[in-house]
PDB file of C-alpha atoms and ligand atoms in Angstrom:
ATOM      1  CA  MET R   1     -86.326  -9.750 -47.514  1.00 66.00           C
ATOM      2  CA  SER R   2     -86.173  -6.917 -45.010  1.00 83.00           C
ATOM      3  CA  ALA R   3     -87.502  -7.532 -41.507  1.00 82.00           C
ATOM      4  CA  LEU R   4     -90.289  -5.016 -42.117  1.00 84.00           C
ATOM      5  CA  LEU R   5     -91.387  -6.555 -45.405  1.00 83.00           C
ATOM      6  CA  GLN R   6     -91.688  -9.935 -43.703  1.00 90.00           C
ATOM      7  CA  LYS R   7     -94.078  -8.410 -41.181  1.00 96.00           C
ATOM      8  CA  LEU R   8     -96.343  -6.717 -43.695  1.00 97.00           C
ATOM      9  CA  MET R   9     -99.774  -8.196 -44.299  1.00 98.00           C
ATOM     10  CA  ASP R  10    -100.096  -7.157 -47.913  1.00 97.00           C
ATOM     11  CA  GLY R  11    -103.804  -6.699 -48.565  1.00 98.00           C
ATOM     12  CA  LYS R  12    -103.193  -5.601 -52.105  1.00 98.00           C
ATOM     13  CA  LYS R  13    -101.486  -8.874 -52.962  1.00 98.00           C
ATOM     14  CA  ALA R  14    -104.047 -11.038 -51.145  1.00 98.00           C
ATOM     15  CA  SER R  15    -106.929  -9.125 -52.749  1.00 98.00           C
ATOM     16  CA  GLU R  16    -105.412  -9.572 -56.218  1.00 98.00           C
ATOM     17  CA  LYS R  17    -105.226 -13.305 -55.618  1.00 98.00           C
ATOM     18  CA  LEU R  18    -108.898 -13.409 -54.611  1.00 98.00           C
ATOM     19  CA  LEU R  19    -109.952 -11.179 -57.518  1.00 98.00           C
ATOM     20  CA  ALA R  20    -108.059 -13.411 -59.975  1.00 98.00           C
ATOM     21  CA  GLN R  21    -110.037 -16.429 -58.705  1.00 98.00           C
ATOM     22  CA  LEU R  22    -113.293 -14.525 -59.037  1.00 98.00           C
ATOM     23  CA  ARG R  23    -112.389 -13.360 -62.545  1.00 98.00           C
ATOM     24  CA  ASN R  24    -111.889 -17.012 -63.559  1.00 98.00           C
ATOM     25  CA  GLU R  25    -115.205 -18.019 -62.017  1.00 98.00           C
ATOM     26  CA  LEU R  26    -116.996 -15.196 -63.806  1.00 98.00           C
ATOM     27  CA  ALA R  27    -115.378 -16.139 -67.121  1.00 98.00           C
ATOM     28  CA  ALA R  28    -116.505 -19.743 -66.622  1.00 98.00           C
ATOM     29  CA  LEU R  29    -120.086 -18.600 -65.997  1.00 98.00           C
ATOM     30  CA  GLN R  30    -120.000 -16.513 -69.138  1.00 98.00           C
ATOM     31  CA  ALA R  31    -118.535 -19.388 -71.177  1.00 98.00           C
ATOM     32  CA  ALA R  32    -121.398 -21.564 -69.934  1.00 98.00           C
ATOM     33  CA  GLY R  33    -123.923 -18.967 -71.132  1.00 98.00           C
ATOM     34  CA  LYS R  34    -125.098 -18.169 -67.606  1.00 98.00           C
ATOM     35  CA  PRO R  35    -126.433 -14.711 -66.636  1.00 98.00           C
ATOM     36  CA  ARG R  36    -123.867 -12.261 -65.317  1.00 98.00           C
ATOM     37  CA  PRO R  37    -123.815 -11.580 -61.568  1.00 98.00           C
ATOM     38  CA  GLN R  38    -124.664  -7.933 -60.907  1.00 98.00           C
ATOM     39  CA  LEU R  39    -123.762  -5.607 -58.058  1.00 98.00           C
ATOM     40  CA  VAL R  40    -125.614  -2.310 -57.597  1.00 98.00           C
ATOM     41  CA  VAL R  41    -124.094   0.343 -55.332  1.00 98.00           C
ATOM     42  CA  LEU R  42    -126.203   3.238 -54.053  1.00 98.00           C
ATOM     43  CA  LEU R  43    -124.658   6.453 -52.779  1.00 98.00           C
ATOM     44  CA  VAL R  44    -126.632   9.337 -51.304  1.00 98.00           C
ATOM     45  CA  GLY R  45    -124.835  12.678 -51.030  1.00 97.00           C
ATOM     46  CA  GLU R  46    -121.457  14.064 -51.936  1.00 92.00           C
ATOM     47  CA  ASP R  47    -119.139  12.836 -49.202  1.00 94.00           C
ATOM     48  CA  PRO R  48    -115.783  12.778 -51.046  1.00 92.00           C
ATOM     49  CA  ALA R  49    -114.457   9.627 -49.364  1.00 93.00           C
ATOM     50  CA  SER R  50    -117.704   7.732 -50.053  1.00 96.00           C
ATOM     51  CA  GLN R  51    -117.570   8.864 -53.694  1.00 96.00           C
ATOM     52  CA  VAL R  52    -114.066   7.432 -54.039  1.00 95.00           C
ATOM     53  CA  TYR R  53    -114.991   4.149 -52.328  1.00 96.00           C
ATOM     54  CA  THR R  54    -118.197   3.579 -54.298  1.00 97.00           C
ATOM     55  CA  ARG R  55    -116.566   4.376 -57.639  1.00 97.00           C
ATOM     56  CA  ARG R  56    -113.793   1.934 -56.797  1.00 97.00           C
ATOM     57  CA  LYS R  57    -116.304  -0.776 -55.875  1.00 97.00           C
ATOM     58  CA  ALA R  58    -118.186  -0.381 -59.168  1.00 97.00           C
ATOM     59  CA  LYS R  59    -114.951  -0.278 -61.172  1.00 97.00           C
ATOM     60  CA  VAL R  60    -113.406  -3.384 -59.606  1.00 98.00           C
ATOM     61  CA  ALA R  61    -116.661  -5.251 -60.285  1.00 98.00           C
ATOM     62  CA  ARG R  62    -116.505  -4.313 -63.963  1.00 97.00           C
ATOM     63  CA  ASP R  63    -112.767  -5.095 -64.134  1.00 98.00           C
ATOM     64  CA  ILE R  64    -113.342  -8.703 -63.100  1.00 98.00           C
ATOM     65  CA  GLY R  65    -116.250  -9.167 -65.497  1.00 98.00           C
ATOM     66  CA  MET R  66    -119.203  -8.584 -63.214  1.00 98.00           C
ATOM     67  CA  ALA R  67    -122.104  -6.341 -64.170  1.00 98.00           C
ATOM     68  CA  SER R  68    -122.227  -3.315 -61.916  1.00 98.00           C
ATOM     69  CA  GLU R  69    -124.026  -0.050 -61.547  1.00 98.00           C
ATOM     70  CA  LEU R  70    -123.355   2.947 -59.315  1.00 98.00           C
ATOM     71  CA  LEU R  71    -126.466   5.002 -58.537  1.00 98.00           C
ATOM     72  CA  ILE R  72    -125.703   8.438 -57.087  1.00 98.00           C
ATOM     73  CA  PHE R  73    -128.457  10.511 -55.490  1.00 98.00           C
ATOM     74  CA  PRO R  74    -128.347  14.099 -54.210  1.00 98.00           C
ATOM     75  CA  ALA R  75    -127.720  14.745 -50.500  1.00 98.00           C
ATOM     76  CA  ASP R  76    -131.368  15.784 -49.981  1.00 98.00           C
ATOM     77  CA  TYR R  77    -132.808  12.696 -51.726  1.00 98.00           C
ATOM     78  CA  PRO R  78    -135.992  11.757 -49.838  1.00 98.00           C
ATOM     79  CA  GLN R  79    -135.939   8.570 -47.819  1.00 98.00           C
ATOM     80  CA  ALA R  80    -139.199   7.380 -49.422  1.00 98.00           C
ATOM     81  CA  ASP R  81    -137.622   7.634 -52.882  1.00 98.00           C
ATOM     82  CA  LEU R  82    -134.554   5.715 -51.739  1.00 98.00           C
ATOM     83  CA  LEU R  83    -136.772   2.975 -50.295  1.00 99.00           C
ATOM     84  CA  ALA R  84    -138.685   2.846 -53.582  1.00 98.00           C
ATOM     85  CA  ARG R  85    -135.432   2.424 -55.534  1.00 98.00           C
ATOM     86  CA  ILE R  86    -134.370  -0.389 -53.233  1.00 99.00           C
ATOM     87  CA  ALA R  87    -137.756  -2.090 -53.727  1.00 99.00           C
ATOM     88  CA  GLU R  88    -137.232  -1.930 -57.509  1.00 98.00           C
ATOM     89  CA  LEU R  89    -133.774  -3.475 -57.170  1.00 99.00           C
ATOM     90  CA  ASN R  90    -135.153  -6.173 -54.862  1.00 98.00           C
ATOM     91  CA  ALA R  91    -137.662  -7.078 -57.583  1.00 98.00           C
ATOM     92  CA  ASP R  92    -135.113  -7.052 -60.424  1.00 98.00           C
ATOM     93  CA  GLY R  93    -133.975 -10.608 -61.125  1.00 98.00           C
ATOM     94  CA  ALA R  94    -130.802  -9.377 -62.868  1.00 98.00           C
ATOM     95  CA  VAL R  95    -129.529  -7.820 -59.606  1.00 98.00           C
ATOM     96  CA  HIS R  96    -127.736 -10.121 -57.145  1.00 98.00           C
ATOM     97  CA  GLY R  97    -126.074  -7.741 -54.705  1.00 98.00           C
ATOM     98  CA  ILE R  98    -127.290  -4.391 -53.343  1.00 98.00           C
ATOM     99  CA  LEU R  99    -124.990  -2.129 -51.331  1.00 98.00           C
ATOM    100  CA  VAL R 100    -126.113   1.145 -49.763  1.00 98.00           C
ATOM    101  CA  GLN R 101    -122.985   3.099 -48.902  1.00 98.00           C
ATOM    102  CA  LEU R 102    -122.832   4.271 -45.292  1.00 97.00           C
ATOM    103  CA  PRO R 103    -122.974   6.729 -43.656  1.00 96.00           C
ATOM    104  CA  LEU R 104    -126.240   8.112 -45.017  1.00 98.00           C
ATOM    105  CA  PRO R 105    -127.234  11.784 -44.677  1.00 98.00           C
ATOM    106  CA  GLY R 106    -128.856  12.689 -41.343  1.00 97.00           C
ATOM    107  CA  HIS R 107    -132.450  12.903 -42.657  1.00 98.00           C
ATOM    108  CA  ILE R 108    -132.387   9.233 -43.637  1.00 98.00           C
ATOM    109  CA  ASP R 109    -133.062   6.486 -41.101  1.00 98.00           C
ATOM    110  CA  GLU R 110    -130.195   4.075 -41.685  1.00 98.00           C
ATOM    111  CA  LYS R 111    -131.971   1.154 -40.017  1.00 98.00           C
ATOM    112  CA  ALA R 112    -135.071   1.591 -42.209  1.00 98.00           C
ATOM    113  CA  VAL R 113    -132.864   1.513 -45.303  1.00 98.00           C
ATOM    114  CA  LEU R 114    -130.845  -1.539 -44.257  1.00 98.00           C
ATOM    115  CA  ASN R 115    -134.116  -3.297 -43.344  1.00 98.00           C
ATOM    116  CA  ALA R 116    -135.472  -2.593 -46.823  1.00 98.00           C
ATOM    117  CA  VAL R 117    -132.766  -4.514 -48.684  1.00 99.00           C
ATOM    118  CA  ASP R 118    -133.815  -8.081 -49.532  1.00 98.00           C
ATOM    119  CA  PRO R 119    -131.699 -10.250 -47.169  1.00 98.00           C
ATOM    120  CA  ALA R 120    -130.908 -12.505 -50.159  1.00 98.00           C
ATOM    121  CA  LYS R 121    -129.319  -9.496 -51.950  1.00 98.00           C
ATOM    122  CA  ASP R 122    -127.717  -7.968 -48.859  1.00 98.00           C
ATOM    123  CA  VAL R 123    -124.120  -8.010 -50.023  1.00 98.00           C
ATOM    124  CA  ASP R 124    -122.901  -6.252 -46.833  1.00 98.00           C
ATOM    125  CA  GLY R 125    -124.594  -8.674 -44.443  1.00 98.00           C
ATOM    126  CA  PHE R 126    -126.115  -5.698 -42.576  1.00 98.00           C
ATOM    127  CA  HIS R 127    -129.782  -6.751 -42.702  1.00 98.00           C
ATOM    128  CA  PRO R 128    -131.005  -7.794 -39.227  1.00 98.00           C
ATOM    129  CA  VAL R 129    -131.779 -11.293 -40.542  1.00 98.00           C
ATOM    130  CA  ASN R 130    -128.188 -11.715 -41.706  1.00 98.00           C
ATOM    131  CA  LEU R 131    -126.735 -10.123 -38.563  1.00 98.00           C
ATOM    132  CA  GLY R 132    -128.900 -12.526 -36.552  1.00 98.00           C
ATOM    133  CA  ARG R 133    -127.670 -15.481 -38.585  1.00 98.00           C
ATOM    134  CA  MET R 134    -124.102 -14.419 -37.881  1.00 97.00           C
ATOM    135  CA  LEU R 135    -124.862 -14.143 -34.167  1.00 96.00           C
ATOM    136  CA  SER R 136    -126.409 -17.632 -34.131  1.00 96.00           C
ATOM    137  CA  GLY R 137    -123.438 -19.112 -35.985  1.00 94.00           C
ATOM    138  CA  ASP R 138    -125.586 -19.975 -39.035  1.00 96.00           C
ATOM    139  CA  LEU R 139    -123.378 -17.857 -41.277  1.00 97.00           C
ATOM    140  CA  PRO R 140    -125.132 -16.261 -44.283  1.00 98.00           C
ATOM    141  CA  PRO R 141    -123.461 -16.334 -47.752  1.00 98.00           C
ATOM    142  CA  ALA R 142    -122.379 -12.679 -47.454  1.00 98.00           C
ATOM    143  CA  LEU R 143    -120.635 -11.555 -44.267  1.00 98.00           C
ATOM    144  CA  PRO R 144    -119.749  -7.892 -43.593  1.00 98.00           C
ATOM    145  CA  CYS R 145    -116.981  -7.140 -46.072  1.00 98.00           C
ATOM    146  CA  THR R 146    -114.317  -5.525 -43.892  1.00 98.00           C
ATOM    147  CA  PRO R 147    -114.293  -8.091 -41.050  1.00 98.00           C
ATOM    148  CA  SER R 148    -114.642 -10.970 -43.511  1.00 98.00           C
ATOM    149  CA  GLY R 149    -111.739  -9.592 -45.572  1.00 98.00           C
ATOM    150  CA  ILE R 150    -109.658  -9.353 -42.400  1.00 98.00           C
ATOM    151  CA  MET R 151    -110.397 -13.019 -41.608  1.00 98.00           C
ATOM    152  CA  THR R 152    -109.178 -13.921 -45.106  1.00 98.00           C
ATOM    153  CA  LEU R 153    -106.014 -11.893 -44.579  1.00 98.00           C
ATOM    154  CA  LEU R 154    -105.338 -13.587 -41.215  1.00 98.00           C
ATOM    155  CA  GLU R 155    -105.823 -16.975 -42.866  1.00 98.00           C
ATOM    156  CA  GLU R 156    -103.587 -16.018 -45.770  1.00 97.00           C
ATOM    157  CA  HIS R 157    -100.797 -15.275 -43.285  1.00 97.00           C
ATOM    158  CA  GLY R 158    -101.333 -18.451 -41.285  1.00 98.00           C
ATOM    159  CA  VAL R 159    -102.328 -16.573 -38.118  1.00 98.00           C
ATOM    160  CA  ALA R 160    -103.584 -19.027 -35.476  1.00 98.00           C
ATOM    161  CA  ILE R 161    -106.806 -17.662 -33.953  1.00 98.00           C
ATOM    162  CA  ALA R 162    -108.222 -20.440 -31.740  1.00 98.00           C
ATOM    163  CA  GLY R 163    -107.511 -19.769 -28.085  1.00 98.00           C
ATOM    164  CA  LYS R 164    -105.835 -16.430 -28.774  1.00 98.00           C
ATOM    165  CA  HIS R 165    -106.916 -13.176 -27.195  1.00 99.00           C
ATOM    166  CA  ALA R 166    -108.327 -10.834 -29.834  1.00 99.00           C
ATOM    167  CA  VAL R 167    -109.019  -7.231 -28.858  1.00 99.00           C
ATOM    168  CA  VAL R 168    -111.291  -5.254 -31.176  1.00 99.00           C
ATOM    169  CA  ILE R 169    -111.322  -1.491 -30.717  1.00 98.00           C
ATOM    170  CA  GLY R 170    -114.579  -0.128 -32.139  1.00 98.00           C
ATOM    171  CA  ARG R 171    -118.172  -1.353 -31.919  1.00 98.00           C
ATOM    172  CA  SER R 172    -119.784  -0.292 -35.185  1.00 97.00           C
ATOM    173  CA  THR R 173    -122.114  -2.589 -37.089  1.00 96.00           C
ATOM    174  CA  ILE R 174    -119.871  -2.194 -40.139  1.00 97.00           C
ATOM    175  CA  VAL R 175    -116.651  -3.375 -38.512  1.00 98.00           C
ATOM    176  CA  GLY R 176    -116.289  -3.772 -34.729  1.00 98.00           C
ATOM    177  CA  LYS R 177    -119.264  -5.946 -33.791  1.00 98.00           C
ATOM    178  CA  PRO R 178    -119.084  -8.370 -36.747  1.00 98.00           C
ATOM    179  CA  MET R 179    -115.282  -8.520 -36.408  1.00 98.00           C
ATOM    180  CA  GLY R 180    -115.606  -9.682 -32.816  1.00 98.00           C
ATOM    181  CA  LEU R 181    -118.254 -12.268 -33.772  1.00 98.00           C
ATOM    182  CA  LEU R 182    -116.151 -13.724 -36.585  1.00 98.00           C
ATOM    183  CA  LEU R 183    -113.104 -13.966 -34.318  1.00 98.00           C
ATOM    184  CA  LEU R 184    -115.290 -15.631 -31.680  1.00 98.00           C
ATOM    185  CA  GLN R 185    -116.618 -18.031 -34.321  1.00 97.00           C
ATOM    186  CA  ALA R 186    -112.952 -18.892 -35.004  1.00 98.00           C
ATOM    187  CA  ASN R 187    -112.561 -19.665 -31.270  1.00 98.00           C
ATOM    188  CA  ALA R 188    -110.656 -16.566 -30.181  1.00 98.00           C
ATOM    189  CA  THR R 189    -111.243 -15.080 -26.751  1.00 99.00           C
ATOM    190  CA  VAL R 190    -112.658 -11.689 -27.701  1.00 98.00           C
ATOM    191  CA  THR R 191    -112.636  -8.333 -25.926  1.00 99.00           C
ATOM    192  CA  PHE R 192    -114.506  -5.346 -27.355  1.00 98.00           C
ATOM    193  CA  CYS R 193    -113.097  -1.902 -26.545  1.00 98.00           C
ATOM    194  CA  HIS R 194    -114.603   1.487 -27.396  1.00 98.00           C
ATOM    195  CA  SER R 195    -114.575   5.159 -26.522  1.00 96.00           C
ATOM    196  CA  ARG R 196    -115.717   4.468 -22.930  1.00 98.00           C
ATOM    197  CA  THR R 197    -113.172   1.725 -22.228  1.00 98.00           C
ATOM    198  CA  GLN R 198    -110.972   2.447 -19.240  1.00 98.00           C
ATOM    199  CA  ASN R 199    -107.248   1.743 -19.410  1.00 98.00           C
ATOM    200  CA  LEU R 200    -107.410   1.152 -23.159  1.00 98.00           C
ATOM    201  CA  ALA R 201    -103.650   0.772 -23.616  1.00 98.00           C
ATOM    202  CA  GLU R 202    -103.482  -1.755 -20.797  1.00 98.00           C
ATOM    203  CA  VAL R 203    -106.275  -3.881 -22.291  1.00 98.00           C
ATOM    204  CA  CYS R 204    -104.770  -3.677 -25.780  1.00 98.00           C
ATOM    205  CA  ARG R 205    -101.405  -4.827 -24.438  1.00 98.00           C
ATOM    206  CA  THR R 206    -103.008  -8.176 -23.562  1.00 98.00           C
ATOM    207  CA  ALA R 207    -104.002  -8.799 -27.200  1.00 99.00           C
ATOM    208  CA  ASP R 208    -102.459 -11.463 -29.400  1.00 99.00           C
ATOM    209  CA  ILE R 209    -104.535 -10.039 -32.256  1.00 99.00           C
ATOM    210  CA  LEU R 210    -105.375  -6.331 -32.118  1.00 99.00           C
ATOM    211  CA  VAL R 211    -107.917  -4.825 -34.514  1.00 99.00           C
ATOM    212  CA  ALA R 212    -108.109  -1.027 -34.515  1.00 98.00           C
ATOM    213  CA  ALA R 213    -111.281   0.507 -35.970  1.00 98.00           C
ATOM    214  CA  ILE R 214    -111.606   3.774 -34.092  1.00 96.00           C
ATOM    215  CA  GLY R 215    -111.131   6.528 -36.649  1.00 95.00           C
ATOM    216  CA  ILE R 216    -108.459   8.423 -34.717  1.00 96.00           C
ATOM    217  CA  PRO R 217    -105.241   8.914 -36.696  1.00 97.00           C
ATOM    218  CA  ARG R 218    -102.204   7.079 -35.257  1.00 97.00           C
ATOM    219  CA  LYS R 219    -103.957   6.541 -31.905  1.00 98.00           C
ATOM    220  CA  ILE R 220    -102.436   3.105 -31.352  1.00 98.00           C
ATOM    221  CA  THR R 221     -98.786   3.569 -30.491  1.00 98.00           C
ATOM    222  CA  ALA R 222     -96.218   0.983 -29.392  1.00 98.00           C
ATOM    223  CA  ASP R 223     -97.313   1.177 -25.758  1.00 98.00           C
ATOM    224  CA  TYR R 224    -100.684  -0.377 -26.773  1.00 98.00           C
ATOM    225  CA  VAL R 225     -99.063  -3.427 -28.331  1.00 98.00           C
ATOM    226  CA  LYS R 226     -97.694  -6.625 -26.837  1.00 98.00           C
ATOM    227  CA  PRO R 227     -94.443  -7.696 -28.479  1.00 98.00           C
ATOM    228  CA  GLY R 228     -95.254 -10.236 -31.203  1.00 98.00           C
ATOM    229  CA  ALA R 229     -98.922  -9.250 -31.555  1.00 98.00           C
ATOM    230  CA  VAL R 230    -100.706  -9.245 -34.925  1.00 98.00           C
ATOM    231  CA  VAL R 231    -101.977  -5.724 -35.591  1.00 98.00           C
ATOM    232  CA  ILE R 232    -104.818  -4.983 -38.011  1.00 99.00           C
ATOM    233  CA  ASP R 233    -105.444  -1.343 -38.894  1.00 98.00           C
ATOM    234  CA  VAL R 234    -108.929  -0.586 -40.226  1.00 98.00           C
ATOM    235  CA  GLY R 235    -108.516   3.198 -40.049  1.00 97.00           C
ATOM    236  CA  ILE R 236    -108.468   5.382 -43.127  1.00 95.00           C
ATOM    237  CA  ASN R 237    -107.829   8.949 -41.996  1.00 94.00           C
ATOM    238  CA  ARG R 238    -106.849  11.775 -44.296  1.00 91.00           C
ATOM    239  CA  THR R 239    -104.225  14.126 -42.889  1.00 89.00           C
ATOM    240  CA  ASP R 240    -103.978  17.866 -43.570  1.00 89.00           C
ATOM    241  CA  ASP R 241    -101.397  17.237 -46.288  1.00 90.00           C
ATOM    242  CA  GLY R 242    -103.818  14.844 -48.045  1.00 88.00           C
ATOM    243  CA  SER R 243    -102.035  11.584 -47.241  1.00 91.00           C
ATOM    244  CA  LEU R 244    -103.771   8.569 -45.712  1.00 93.00           C
ATOM    245  CA  VAL R 245    -102.924   7.300 -42.249  1.00 96.00           C
ATOM    246  CA  GLY R 246    -104.427   4.521 -40.202  1.00 98.00           C
ATOM    247  CA  ASP R 247    -105.524   4.307 -36.571  1.00 98.00           C
ATOM    248  CA  VAL R 248    -102.174   2.665 -35.839  1.00 98.00           C
ATOM    249  CA  ASP R 249     -98.912   4.575 -35.574  1.00 98.00           C
ATOM    250  CA  PHE R 250     -97.155   2.324 -38.063  1.00 98.00           C
ATOM    251  CA  GLU R 251     -93.684   3.682 -37.374  1.00 97.00           C
ATOM    252  CA  SER R 252     -93.670   2.934 -33.654  1.00 98.00           C
ATOM    253  CA  VAL R 253     -95.828  -0.242 -33.789  1.00 98.00           C
ATOM    254  CA  SER R 254     -94.211  -2.120 -36.689  1.00 97.00           C
ATOM    255  CA  PRO R 255     -90.988  -2.928 -34.768  1.00 97.00           C
ATOM    256  CA  VAL R 256     -93.088  -4.431 -31.932  1.00 98.00           C
ATOM    257  CA  ALA R 257     -95.709  -6.385 -33.940  1.00 98.00           C
ATOM    258  CA  SER R 258     -95.098  -9.779 -35.573  1.00 98.00           C
ATOM    259  CA  LEU R 259     -97.490  -8.900 -38.425  1.00 98.00           C
ATOM    260  CA  ILE R 260     -99.086  -5.584 -39.318  1.00 98.00           C
ATOM    261  CA  THR R 261    -101.332  -4.211 -42.066  1.00 98.00           C
ATOM    262  CA  PRO R 262    -100.207  -1.055 -43.870  1.00 98.00           C
ATOM    263  CA  VAL R 263    -102.508   1.878 -44.689  1.00 97.00           C
ATOM    264  CA  PRO R 264    -103.134   2.096 -47.581  1.00 96.00           C
ATOM    265  CA  GLY R 265    -102.749  -1.396 -49.054  1.00 97.00           C
ATOM    266  CA  GLY R 266    -103.902  -3.471 -46.074  1.00 98.00           C
ATOM    267  CA  VAL R 267    -107.537  -3.872 -45.091  1.00 98.00           C
ATOM    268  CA  GLY R 268    -109.026  -1.563 -47.783  1.00 97.00           C
ATOM    269  CA  PRO R 269    -108.337  -3.750 -50.827  1.00 98.00           C
ATOM    270  CA  MET R 270    -109.549  -6.819 -48.916  1.00 98.00           C
ATOM    271  CA  THR R 271    -112.894  -5.113 -48.224  1.00 98.00           C
ATOM    272  CA  ILE R 272    -113.464  -4.525 -51.928  1.00 98.00           C
ATOM    273  CA  ALA R 273    -112.367  -8.006 -53.009  1.00 98.00           C
ATOM    274  CA  THR R 274    -114.664  -9.501 -50.360  1.00 98.00           C
ATOM    275  CA  LEU R 275    -117.557  -7.454 -51.694  1.00 98.00           C
ATOM    276  CA  MET R 276    -117.014  -9.074 -55.086  1.00 98.00           C
ATOM    277  CA  ALA R 277    -116.810 -12.537 -53.516  1.00 98.00           C
ATOM    278  CA  ASN R 278    -120.021 -11.792 -51.618  1.00 98.00           C
ATOM    279  CA  THR R 279    -121.871 -10.792 -54.800  1.00 98.00           C
ATOM    280  CA  LEU R 280    -120.860 -14.062 -56.421  1.00 98.00           C
ATOM    281  CA  ALA R 281    -121.830 -15.988 -53.262  1.00 98.00           C
ATOM    282  CA  LEU R 282    -125.326 -14.420 -53.344  1.00 98.00           C
ATOM    283  CA  TYR R 283    -125.590 -15.275 -57.040  1.00 98.00           C
ATOM    284  CA  HIS R 284    -124.799 -18.923 -56.315  1.00 98.00           C
ATOM    285  CA  ALA R 285    -127.028 -18.987 -53.220  1.00 98.00           C
ATOM    286  CA  ARG R 286    -130.011 -18.039 -55.373  1.00 95.00           C
ATOM    287  CA  GLY R 287    -129.359 -21.223 -57.358  1.00 79.00           C
TER     288      GLY R 287
HETATM  289  N1  GUN V 301    -118.963   2.478 -45.398  1.00 95.57           N
HETATM  290  C1  GUN V 301    -117.738   2.132 -44.965  1.00 95.57           C
HETATM  291  N2  GUN V 301    -117.553   0.802 -45.101  1.00 95.57           N
HETATM  292  C2  GUN V 301    -118.688   0.308 -45.642  1.00 95.57           C
HETATM  293  C3  GUN V 301    -119.090  -1.004 -46.022  1.00 95.57           C
HETATM  294  O1  GUN V 301    -118.383  -2.006 -45.889  1.00 95.57           O
HETATM  295  N3  GUN V 301    -120.340  -1.088 -46.551  1.00 95.57           N
HETATM  296  C4  GUN V 301    -121.157  -0.017 -46.692  1.00 95.57           C
HETATM  297  N4  GUN V 301    -122.364  -0.210 -47.205  1.00 95.57           N
HETATM  298  N5  GUN V 301    -120.804   1.212 -46.341  1.00 95.57           N
HETATM  299  C5  GUN V 301    -119.572   1.360 -45.827  1.00 95.57           C
END
């Protein structure tokens, strides 16, 4: 195997393994005559990237034998109507997981929407009750999909976390904050960096595990990385020529890192597979 291949954290492969397990579990439920777990994804507006992601989420769910529905609303859909739809889904016993794709259009109060999802159906783990449970260490059945998928990928590659210095660049509720909490829960020493961090490269160079979730194409070059570090790239940036690049400059960083996620084929597939696992976890948690 080439030196580079040995360093790759192949999210596609790890996600296929997880999806195969879930497919078996779903088949067993069906064979036992149990109701089918259902995921409902809501998208407001026409953001092209969000359209691609939500369609993929609904399709993967169907592919593994889960019931799934994608509800698409126009960009000017009133907040009150969206809240009413969520209330209907909360009341529908056939629905186990509800995901509202973020970001939402500017006229909609994101917090009000996330608050409206029944915490027991909150497949993203973004409801304040579930975020609070994560903070207190009383982990809910569904943890935010991207950070949770990254933890699975680290585990899959035998990365030791306890006592290591993990640096997370980004402080969103979707990725950065929960990522730091999960690494802390796994006994890492955690540093959060963000747009106001001084001497970013210097701080990053102290990381044993570096997670980049900043949304700036190829921002993290070799001079941000300690030799032997594990580098996780959460970025999905589309370049002018239409190709996808991460927040990490793969070409310069891969010779320095001991393990690195590619874009595409790293974190992205893990996020989707984790979403499926979360839906099933909520199904089982309902009992
Ligand atoms: N937008 C980007 N990532 C995510 C995610 O994990 N969940 C939701 N709901 N929206 C997102």
